Short mmCIF file of C-alpha atoms and ligand atoms in Angstrom, two decimals:
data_model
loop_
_atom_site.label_atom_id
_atom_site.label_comp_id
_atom_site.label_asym_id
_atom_site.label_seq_id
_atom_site.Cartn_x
_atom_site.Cartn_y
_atom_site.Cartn_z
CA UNK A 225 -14.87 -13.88 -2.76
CA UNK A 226 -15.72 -17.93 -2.86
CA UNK A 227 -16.05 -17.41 0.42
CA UNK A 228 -18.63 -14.93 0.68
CA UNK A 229 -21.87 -14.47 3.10
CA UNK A 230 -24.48 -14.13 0.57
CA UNK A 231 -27.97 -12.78 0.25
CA UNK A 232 -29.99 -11.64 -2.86
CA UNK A 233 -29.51 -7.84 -3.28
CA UNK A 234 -32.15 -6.95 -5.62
CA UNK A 235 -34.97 -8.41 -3.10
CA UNK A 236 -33.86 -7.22 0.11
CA UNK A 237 -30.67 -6.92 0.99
CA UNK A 238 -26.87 -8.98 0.29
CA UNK A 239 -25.27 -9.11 3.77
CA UNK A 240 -21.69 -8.50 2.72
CA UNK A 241 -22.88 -5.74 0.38
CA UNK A 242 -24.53 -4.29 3.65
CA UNK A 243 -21.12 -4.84 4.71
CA UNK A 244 -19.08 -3.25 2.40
CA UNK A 245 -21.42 -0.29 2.36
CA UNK A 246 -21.34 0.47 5.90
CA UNK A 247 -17.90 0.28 5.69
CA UNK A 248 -17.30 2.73 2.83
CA UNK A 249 -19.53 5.75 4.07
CA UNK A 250 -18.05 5.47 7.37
CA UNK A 251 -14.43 5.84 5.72
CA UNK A 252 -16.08 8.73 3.23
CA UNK A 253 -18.07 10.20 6.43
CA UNK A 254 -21.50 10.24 4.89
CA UNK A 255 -24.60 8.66 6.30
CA UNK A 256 -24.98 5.68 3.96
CA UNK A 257 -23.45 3.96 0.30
CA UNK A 258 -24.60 2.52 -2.45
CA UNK A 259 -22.37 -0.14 -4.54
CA UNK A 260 -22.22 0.31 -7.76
CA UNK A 261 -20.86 -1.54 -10.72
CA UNK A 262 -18.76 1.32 -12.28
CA UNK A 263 -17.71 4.40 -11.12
CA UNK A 264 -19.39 5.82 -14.61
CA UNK A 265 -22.76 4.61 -13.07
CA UNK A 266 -22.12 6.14 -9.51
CA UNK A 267 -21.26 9.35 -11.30
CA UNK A 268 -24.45 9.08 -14.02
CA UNK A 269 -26.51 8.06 -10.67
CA UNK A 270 -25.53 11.15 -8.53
CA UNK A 271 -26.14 13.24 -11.38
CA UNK A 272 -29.15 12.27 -12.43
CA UNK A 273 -30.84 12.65 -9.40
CA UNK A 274 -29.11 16.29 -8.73
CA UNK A 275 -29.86 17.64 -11.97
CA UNK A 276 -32.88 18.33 -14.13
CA UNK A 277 -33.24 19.77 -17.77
CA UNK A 278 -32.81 23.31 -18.41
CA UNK A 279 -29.66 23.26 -15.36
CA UNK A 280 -26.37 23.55 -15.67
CA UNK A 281 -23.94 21.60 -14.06
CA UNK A 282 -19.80 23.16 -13.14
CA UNK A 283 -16.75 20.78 -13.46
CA UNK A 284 -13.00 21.17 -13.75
CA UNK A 285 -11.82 21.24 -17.25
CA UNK A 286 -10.96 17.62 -18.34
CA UNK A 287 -12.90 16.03 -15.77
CA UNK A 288 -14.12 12.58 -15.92
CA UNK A 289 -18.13 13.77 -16.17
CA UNK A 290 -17.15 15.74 -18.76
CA UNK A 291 -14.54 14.07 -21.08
CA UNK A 292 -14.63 9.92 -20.25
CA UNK A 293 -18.55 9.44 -19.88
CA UNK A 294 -20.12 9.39 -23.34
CA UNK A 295 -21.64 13.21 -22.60
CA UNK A 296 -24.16 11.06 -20.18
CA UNK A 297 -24.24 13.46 -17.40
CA UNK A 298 -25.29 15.94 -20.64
CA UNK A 299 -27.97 13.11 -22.33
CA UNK A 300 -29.10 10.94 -19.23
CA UNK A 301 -29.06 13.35 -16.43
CA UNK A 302 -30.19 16.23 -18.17
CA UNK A 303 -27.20 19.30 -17.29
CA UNK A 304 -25.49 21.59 -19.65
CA UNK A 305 -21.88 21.32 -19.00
CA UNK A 306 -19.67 24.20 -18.09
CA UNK A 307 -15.91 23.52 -18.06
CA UNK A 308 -14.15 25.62 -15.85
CA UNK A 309 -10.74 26.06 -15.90
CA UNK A 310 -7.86 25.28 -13.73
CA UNK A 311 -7.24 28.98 -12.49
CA UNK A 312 -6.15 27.52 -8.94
CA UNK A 313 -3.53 24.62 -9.95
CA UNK A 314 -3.54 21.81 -12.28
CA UNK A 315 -7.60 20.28 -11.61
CA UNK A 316 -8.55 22.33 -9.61
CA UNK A 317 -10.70 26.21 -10.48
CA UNK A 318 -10.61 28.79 -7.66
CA UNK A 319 -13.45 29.67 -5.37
CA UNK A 320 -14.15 33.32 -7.30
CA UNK A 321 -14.38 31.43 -10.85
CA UNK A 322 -16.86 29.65 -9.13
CA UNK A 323 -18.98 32.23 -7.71
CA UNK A 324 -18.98 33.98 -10.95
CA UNK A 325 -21.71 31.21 -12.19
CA UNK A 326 -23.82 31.14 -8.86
CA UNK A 327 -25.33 34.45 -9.94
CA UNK A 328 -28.65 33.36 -11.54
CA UNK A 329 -30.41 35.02 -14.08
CA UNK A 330 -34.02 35.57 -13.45
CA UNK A 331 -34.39 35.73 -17.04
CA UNK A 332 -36.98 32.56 -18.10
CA UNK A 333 -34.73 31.56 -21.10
CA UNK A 334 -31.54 31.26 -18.61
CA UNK A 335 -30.17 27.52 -17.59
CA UNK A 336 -30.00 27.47 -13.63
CA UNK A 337 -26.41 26.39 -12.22
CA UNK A 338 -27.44 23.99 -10.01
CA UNK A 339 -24.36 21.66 -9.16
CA UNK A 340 -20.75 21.51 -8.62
CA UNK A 341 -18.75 18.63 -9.42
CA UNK A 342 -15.52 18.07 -8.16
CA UNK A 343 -12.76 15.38 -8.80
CA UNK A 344 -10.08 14.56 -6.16
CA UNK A 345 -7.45 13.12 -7.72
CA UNK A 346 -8.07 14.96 -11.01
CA UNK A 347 -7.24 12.23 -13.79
CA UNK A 348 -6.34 14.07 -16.43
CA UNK A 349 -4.52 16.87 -14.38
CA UNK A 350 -2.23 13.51 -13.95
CA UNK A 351 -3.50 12.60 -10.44
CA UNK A 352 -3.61 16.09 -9.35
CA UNK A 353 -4.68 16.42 -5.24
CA UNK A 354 -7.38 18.97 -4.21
CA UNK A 355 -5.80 19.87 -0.55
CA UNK A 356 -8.40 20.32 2.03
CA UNK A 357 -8.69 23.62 2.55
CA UNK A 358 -9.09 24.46 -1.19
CA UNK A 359 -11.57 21.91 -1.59
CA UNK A 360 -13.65 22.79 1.38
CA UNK A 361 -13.38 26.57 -0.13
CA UNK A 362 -14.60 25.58 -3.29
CA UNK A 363 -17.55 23.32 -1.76
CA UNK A 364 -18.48 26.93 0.51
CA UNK A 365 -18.58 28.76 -2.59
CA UNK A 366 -21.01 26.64 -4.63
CA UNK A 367 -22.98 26.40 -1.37
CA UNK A 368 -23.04 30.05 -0.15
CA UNK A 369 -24.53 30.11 -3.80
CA UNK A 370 -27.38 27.65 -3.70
CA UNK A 371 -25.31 24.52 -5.85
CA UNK A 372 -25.44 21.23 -4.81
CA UNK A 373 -22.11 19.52 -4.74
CA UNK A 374 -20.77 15.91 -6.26
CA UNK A 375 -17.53 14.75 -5.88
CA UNK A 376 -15.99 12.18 -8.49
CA UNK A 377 -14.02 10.87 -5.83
CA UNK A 378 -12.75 7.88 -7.92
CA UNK A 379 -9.16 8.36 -7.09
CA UNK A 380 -9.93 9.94 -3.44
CA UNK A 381 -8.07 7.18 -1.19
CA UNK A 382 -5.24 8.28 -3.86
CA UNK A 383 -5.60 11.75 -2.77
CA UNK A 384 -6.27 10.93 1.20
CA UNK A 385 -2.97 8.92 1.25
CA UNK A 386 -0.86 11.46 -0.46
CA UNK A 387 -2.19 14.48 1.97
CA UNK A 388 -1.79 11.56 4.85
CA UNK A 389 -5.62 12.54 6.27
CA UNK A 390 -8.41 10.32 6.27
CA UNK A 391 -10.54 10.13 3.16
CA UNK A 392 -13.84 12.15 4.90
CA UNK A 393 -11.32 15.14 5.35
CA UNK A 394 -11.97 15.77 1.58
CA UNK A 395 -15.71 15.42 1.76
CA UNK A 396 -16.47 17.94 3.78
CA UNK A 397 -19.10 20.15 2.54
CA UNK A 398 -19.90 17.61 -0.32
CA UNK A 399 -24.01 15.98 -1.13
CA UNK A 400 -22.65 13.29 -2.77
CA UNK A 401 -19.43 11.43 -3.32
CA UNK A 402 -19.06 8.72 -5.49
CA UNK A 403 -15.24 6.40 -5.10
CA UNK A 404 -13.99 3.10 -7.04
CA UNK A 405 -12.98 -0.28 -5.26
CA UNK A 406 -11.15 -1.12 -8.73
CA UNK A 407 -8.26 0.79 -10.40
CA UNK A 408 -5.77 1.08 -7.73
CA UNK A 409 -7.36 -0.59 -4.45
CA UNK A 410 -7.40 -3.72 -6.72
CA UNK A 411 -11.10 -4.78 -6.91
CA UNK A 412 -11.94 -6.21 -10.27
CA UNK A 413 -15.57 -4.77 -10.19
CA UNK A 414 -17.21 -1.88 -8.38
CA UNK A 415 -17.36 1.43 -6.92
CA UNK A 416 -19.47 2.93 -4.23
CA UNK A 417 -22.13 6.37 -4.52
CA UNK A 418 -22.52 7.96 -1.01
CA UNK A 419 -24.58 10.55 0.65
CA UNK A 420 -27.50 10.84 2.88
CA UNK A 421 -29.68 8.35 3.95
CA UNK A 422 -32.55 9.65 1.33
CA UNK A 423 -29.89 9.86 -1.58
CA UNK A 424 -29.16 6.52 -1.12
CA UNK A 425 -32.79 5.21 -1.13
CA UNK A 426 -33.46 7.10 -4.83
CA UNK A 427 -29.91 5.78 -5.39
CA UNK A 428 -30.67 2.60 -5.52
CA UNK A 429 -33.90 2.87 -7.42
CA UNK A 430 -31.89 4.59 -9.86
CA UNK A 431 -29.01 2.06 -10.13
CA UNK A 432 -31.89 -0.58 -10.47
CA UNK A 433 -33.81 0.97 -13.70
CA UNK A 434 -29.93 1.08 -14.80
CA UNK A 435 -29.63 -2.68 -14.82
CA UNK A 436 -26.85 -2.38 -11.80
CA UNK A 437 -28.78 -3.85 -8.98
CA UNK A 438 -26.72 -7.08 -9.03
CA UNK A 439 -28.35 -10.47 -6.71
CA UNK A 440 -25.36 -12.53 -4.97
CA UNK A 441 -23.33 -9.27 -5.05
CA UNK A 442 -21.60 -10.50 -1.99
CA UNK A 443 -19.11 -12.15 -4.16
CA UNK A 444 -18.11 -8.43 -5.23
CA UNK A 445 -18.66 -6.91 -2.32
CA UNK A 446 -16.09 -9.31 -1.07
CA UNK A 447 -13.54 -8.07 -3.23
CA UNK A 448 -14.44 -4.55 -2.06
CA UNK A 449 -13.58 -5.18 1.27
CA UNK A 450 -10.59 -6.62 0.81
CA UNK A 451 -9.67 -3.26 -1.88
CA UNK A 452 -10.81 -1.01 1.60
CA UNK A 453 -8.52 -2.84 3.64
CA UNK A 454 -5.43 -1.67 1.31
CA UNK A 455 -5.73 2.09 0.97
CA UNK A 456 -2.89 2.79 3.07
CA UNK A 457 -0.59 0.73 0.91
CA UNK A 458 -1.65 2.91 -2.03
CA UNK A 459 1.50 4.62 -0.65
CA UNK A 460 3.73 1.97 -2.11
CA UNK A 461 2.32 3.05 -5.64
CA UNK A 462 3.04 6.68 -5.53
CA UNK A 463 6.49 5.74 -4.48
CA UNK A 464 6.86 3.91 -7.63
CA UNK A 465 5.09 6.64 -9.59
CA UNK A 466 8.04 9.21 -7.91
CA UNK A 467 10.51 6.21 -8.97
CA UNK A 468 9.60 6.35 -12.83
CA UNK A 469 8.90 10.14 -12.97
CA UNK A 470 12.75 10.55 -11.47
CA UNK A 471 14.07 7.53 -13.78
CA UNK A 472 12.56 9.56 -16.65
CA UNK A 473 13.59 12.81 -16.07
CA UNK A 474 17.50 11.25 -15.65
CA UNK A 475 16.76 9.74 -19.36
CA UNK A 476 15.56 13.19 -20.68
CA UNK A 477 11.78 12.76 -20.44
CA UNK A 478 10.14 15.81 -20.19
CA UNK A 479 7.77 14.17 -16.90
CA UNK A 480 5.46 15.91 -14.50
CA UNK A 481 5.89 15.45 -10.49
CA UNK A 482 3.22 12.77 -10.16
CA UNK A 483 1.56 13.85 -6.36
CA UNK A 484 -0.30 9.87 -6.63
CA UNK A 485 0.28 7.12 -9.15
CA UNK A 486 -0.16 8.88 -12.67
CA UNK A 487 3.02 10.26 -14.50
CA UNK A 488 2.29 12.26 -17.62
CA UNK A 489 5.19 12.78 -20.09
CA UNK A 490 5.23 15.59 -22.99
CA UNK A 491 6.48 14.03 -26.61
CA UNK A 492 6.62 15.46 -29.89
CA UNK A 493 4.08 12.41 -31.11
CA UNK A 494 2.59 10.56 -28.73
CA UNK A 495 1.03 7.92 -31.41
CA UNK A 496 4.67 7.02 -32.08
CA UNK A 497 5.86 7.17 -28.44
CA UNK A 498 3.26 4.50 -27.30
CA UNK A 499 4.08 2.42 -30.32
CA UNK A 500 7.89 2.28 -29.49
CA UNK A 501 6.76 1.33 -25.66
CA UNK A 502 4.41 -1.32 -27.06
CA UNK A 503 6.87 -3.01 -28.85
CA UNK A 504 9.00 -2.80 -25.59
CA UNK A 505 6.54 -4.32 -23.60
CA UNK A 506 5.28 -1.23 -21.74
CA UNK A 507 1.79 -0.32 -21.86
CA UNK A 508 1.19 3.31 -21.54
CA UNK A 509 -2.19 5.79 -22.54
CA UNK A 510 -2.30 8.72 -24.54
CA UNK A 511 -4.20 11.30 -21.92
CA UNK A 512 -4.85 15.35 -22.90
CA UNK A 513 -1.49 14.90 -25.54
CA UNK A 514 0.84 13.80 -23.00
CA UNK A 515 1.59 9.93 -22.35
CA UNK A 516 0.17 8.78 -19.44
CA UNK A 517 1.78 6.09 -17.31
CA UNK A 518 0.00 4.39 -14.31
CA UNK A 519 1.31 2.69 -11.23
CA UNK A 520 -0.71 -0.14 -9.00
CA UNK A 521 -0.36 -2.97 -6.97
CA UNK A 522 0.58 -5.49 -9.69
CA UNK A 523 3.55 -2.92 -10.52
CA UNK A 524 6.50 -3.27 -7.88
CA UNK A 525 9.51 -1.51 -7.73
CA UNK A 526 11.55 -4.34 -9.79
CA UNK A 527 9.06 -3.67 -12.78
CA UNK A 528 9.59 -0.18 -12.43
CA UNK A 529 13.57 -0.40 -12.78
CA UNK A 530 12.77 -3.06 -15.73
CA UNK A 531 9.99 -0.46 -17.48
CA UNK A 532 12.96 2.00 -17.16
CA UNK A 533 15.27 -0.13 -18.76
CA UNK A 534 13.14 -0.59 -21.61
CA UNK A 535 11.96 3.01 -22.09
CA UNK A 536 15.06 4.15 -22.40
CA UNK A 537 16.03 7.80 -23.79
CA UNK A 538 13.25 10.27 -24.42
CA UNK A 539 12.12 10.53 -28.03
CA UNK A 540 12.74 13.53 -29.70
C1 LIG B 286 -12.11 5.81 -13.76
C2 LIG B 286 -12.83 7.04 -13.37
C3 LIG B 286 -14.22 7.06 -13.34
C4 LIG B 286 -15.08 5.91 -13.84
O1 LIG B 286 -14.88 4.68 -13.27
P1 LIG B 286 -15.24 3.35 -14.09
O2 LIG B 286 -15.34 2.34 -13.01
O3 LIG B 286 -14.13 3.13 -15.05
O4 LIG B 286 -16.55 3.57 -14.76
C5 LIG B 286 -14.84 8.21 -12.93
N1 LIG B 286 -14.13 9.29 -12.57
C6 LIG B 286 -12.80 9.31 -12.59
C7 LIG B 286 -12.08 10.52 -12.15
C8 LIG B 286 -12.09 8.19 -13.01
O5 LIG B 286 -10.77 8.23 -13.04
#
């Protein structure tokens, strides 16, 4: 990061941001990228610019847009929310619910469904993986019916490791994708909005009246790169994740089979749970009821063994 090439990014143009950008829609497979600070402004960005009022906008139950955002994609971007549920597998809605919503009404009172969004890994499905035929499926459907398509890709590399393809094997079919450099690639600040050449340009006017167009950003960018040049070791952390799920279970936690790096474990009272593992030293979230534990690169397998130590028995 010290060591960055630097430009001014709000003038014309940061050369290690150009950088970083070229390299993350050639990994995604769209024509261009936009950094962003957060993946919340990626996401508020993409929808913005899809949706307008009096549309409604399709996402997985629990997703990110709909739960973690502030109801932005509702108040900023315009779009009536419509949960679906996860009729397919845990995240994840089939194709037919799907379809069911691309019939518009021609009445004038009527919302038009205008976009689906997507999340691959599904966070609070516990890191749940879209596989690529399903997701392509579900992109078809919304299509076939006239629906634009967003992914909230913030966990993709997770997702593209796990299923051992390369990340643009789950964009397919997709407008927009929008991924984070932070959480577990490492990065302290940023994520990256993708799509076509023209979504980019609107993009980054949009990130700009959002106070996100940043001017040395090649500091940040820097640490980007470096996050892109670790995805494959993302492997390491759902190894772990498999590690505490498995040291759980043995201790008579009731644990889910994490496919990434989320575990979720069922307790009576989760309040109490994560207050016990405080004290402990082990930081866990509370996520849909369940307790949600999180592995990354600053967690090796030694910590694991030591978290399991300290967890101990399941409380009942
Ligand atoms: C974390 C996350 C985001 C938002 O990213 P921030 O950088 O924290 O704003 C969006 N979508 C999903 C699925 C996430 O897990």
């Amino acid at each position: 990061m010290a060591a960055a090439e630097v430009g001014d990014d709000v003038l014309d143009h940061d050369p290690t941001m150009r950088a970083l950008e070229e390299k993350a829609a050639g990994l995604l497979g769209t024509a261009a990228a936009l950094w962003v600070p957060s993946g919340t402004m990626g996401n508020l960005i993409a929808l913005s610019l899809h949706l307008q009022r009096g549309d409604r906008f399709l996402a997985p139950r629990g997703a990110h847009v709909l739960d973690f955002e502030l109801g932005t994609a509702a108040w900023l971007a315009g779009g009536m929310p419509q949960p679906l549920e996860w009729n397919a597998g845990p995240g994840r809605p089939t194709a037919d619910l799907i379809r069911t919503y691309t019939v518009q009404s021609a009445r004038y009172d009527a919302l038009h469904t205008t976009l689906l969004c997507l999340e691959n890994t599904h966070n609070g499905a516990g890191g749940a993986v879209i596989p690529p035929h399903e997701h392509a499926l579900l992109a078809a459907a919304a299509r076939d019916g006239g629906l634009r398509v967003h992914l909230d890709g913030a966990r993709l590399w997770n997702a593209a490791v796990s299923l051992e393809l390369p990340p643009a094997a789950l964009t397919v079919g997709v407008d927009t994708v929008q991924a984070c450099l932070s959480k577990g690639l490492g990065a302290p600040v940023g994520s990256v909005v993708a799509g076509s050449t023209e979504f980019v340009t609107e993009a980054r006017r949009m990130r700009k009246m959002l106070g996100g167009g940043v001017r040395q950003g090649g500091v940040l960018a820097a640490a980007g790169l470096v996050a892109l040049e670790r995805i494959d070791s993302l492997a390491e952390d759902h190894g772990n994740a498999r590690l505490l799920a498995e040291g759980l279970a043995e201790r008579g936690w009731d644990v889910s089979t994490p496919q990434t790096n989320i575990v979720l474990a069922g307790v009576p009272d989760v309040g109490r749970t994560l207050e016990r593992l405080r004290k402990a030293g082990v930081l866990a979230v509370p996520m849909n009821g369940q307790v949600r534990f999180v592995t990354h690169r600053d967690v090796g397998k030694a910590t694991i063994e030591e978290a399991l130590r300290r967890i101990g028995r399941s409380d009942r």
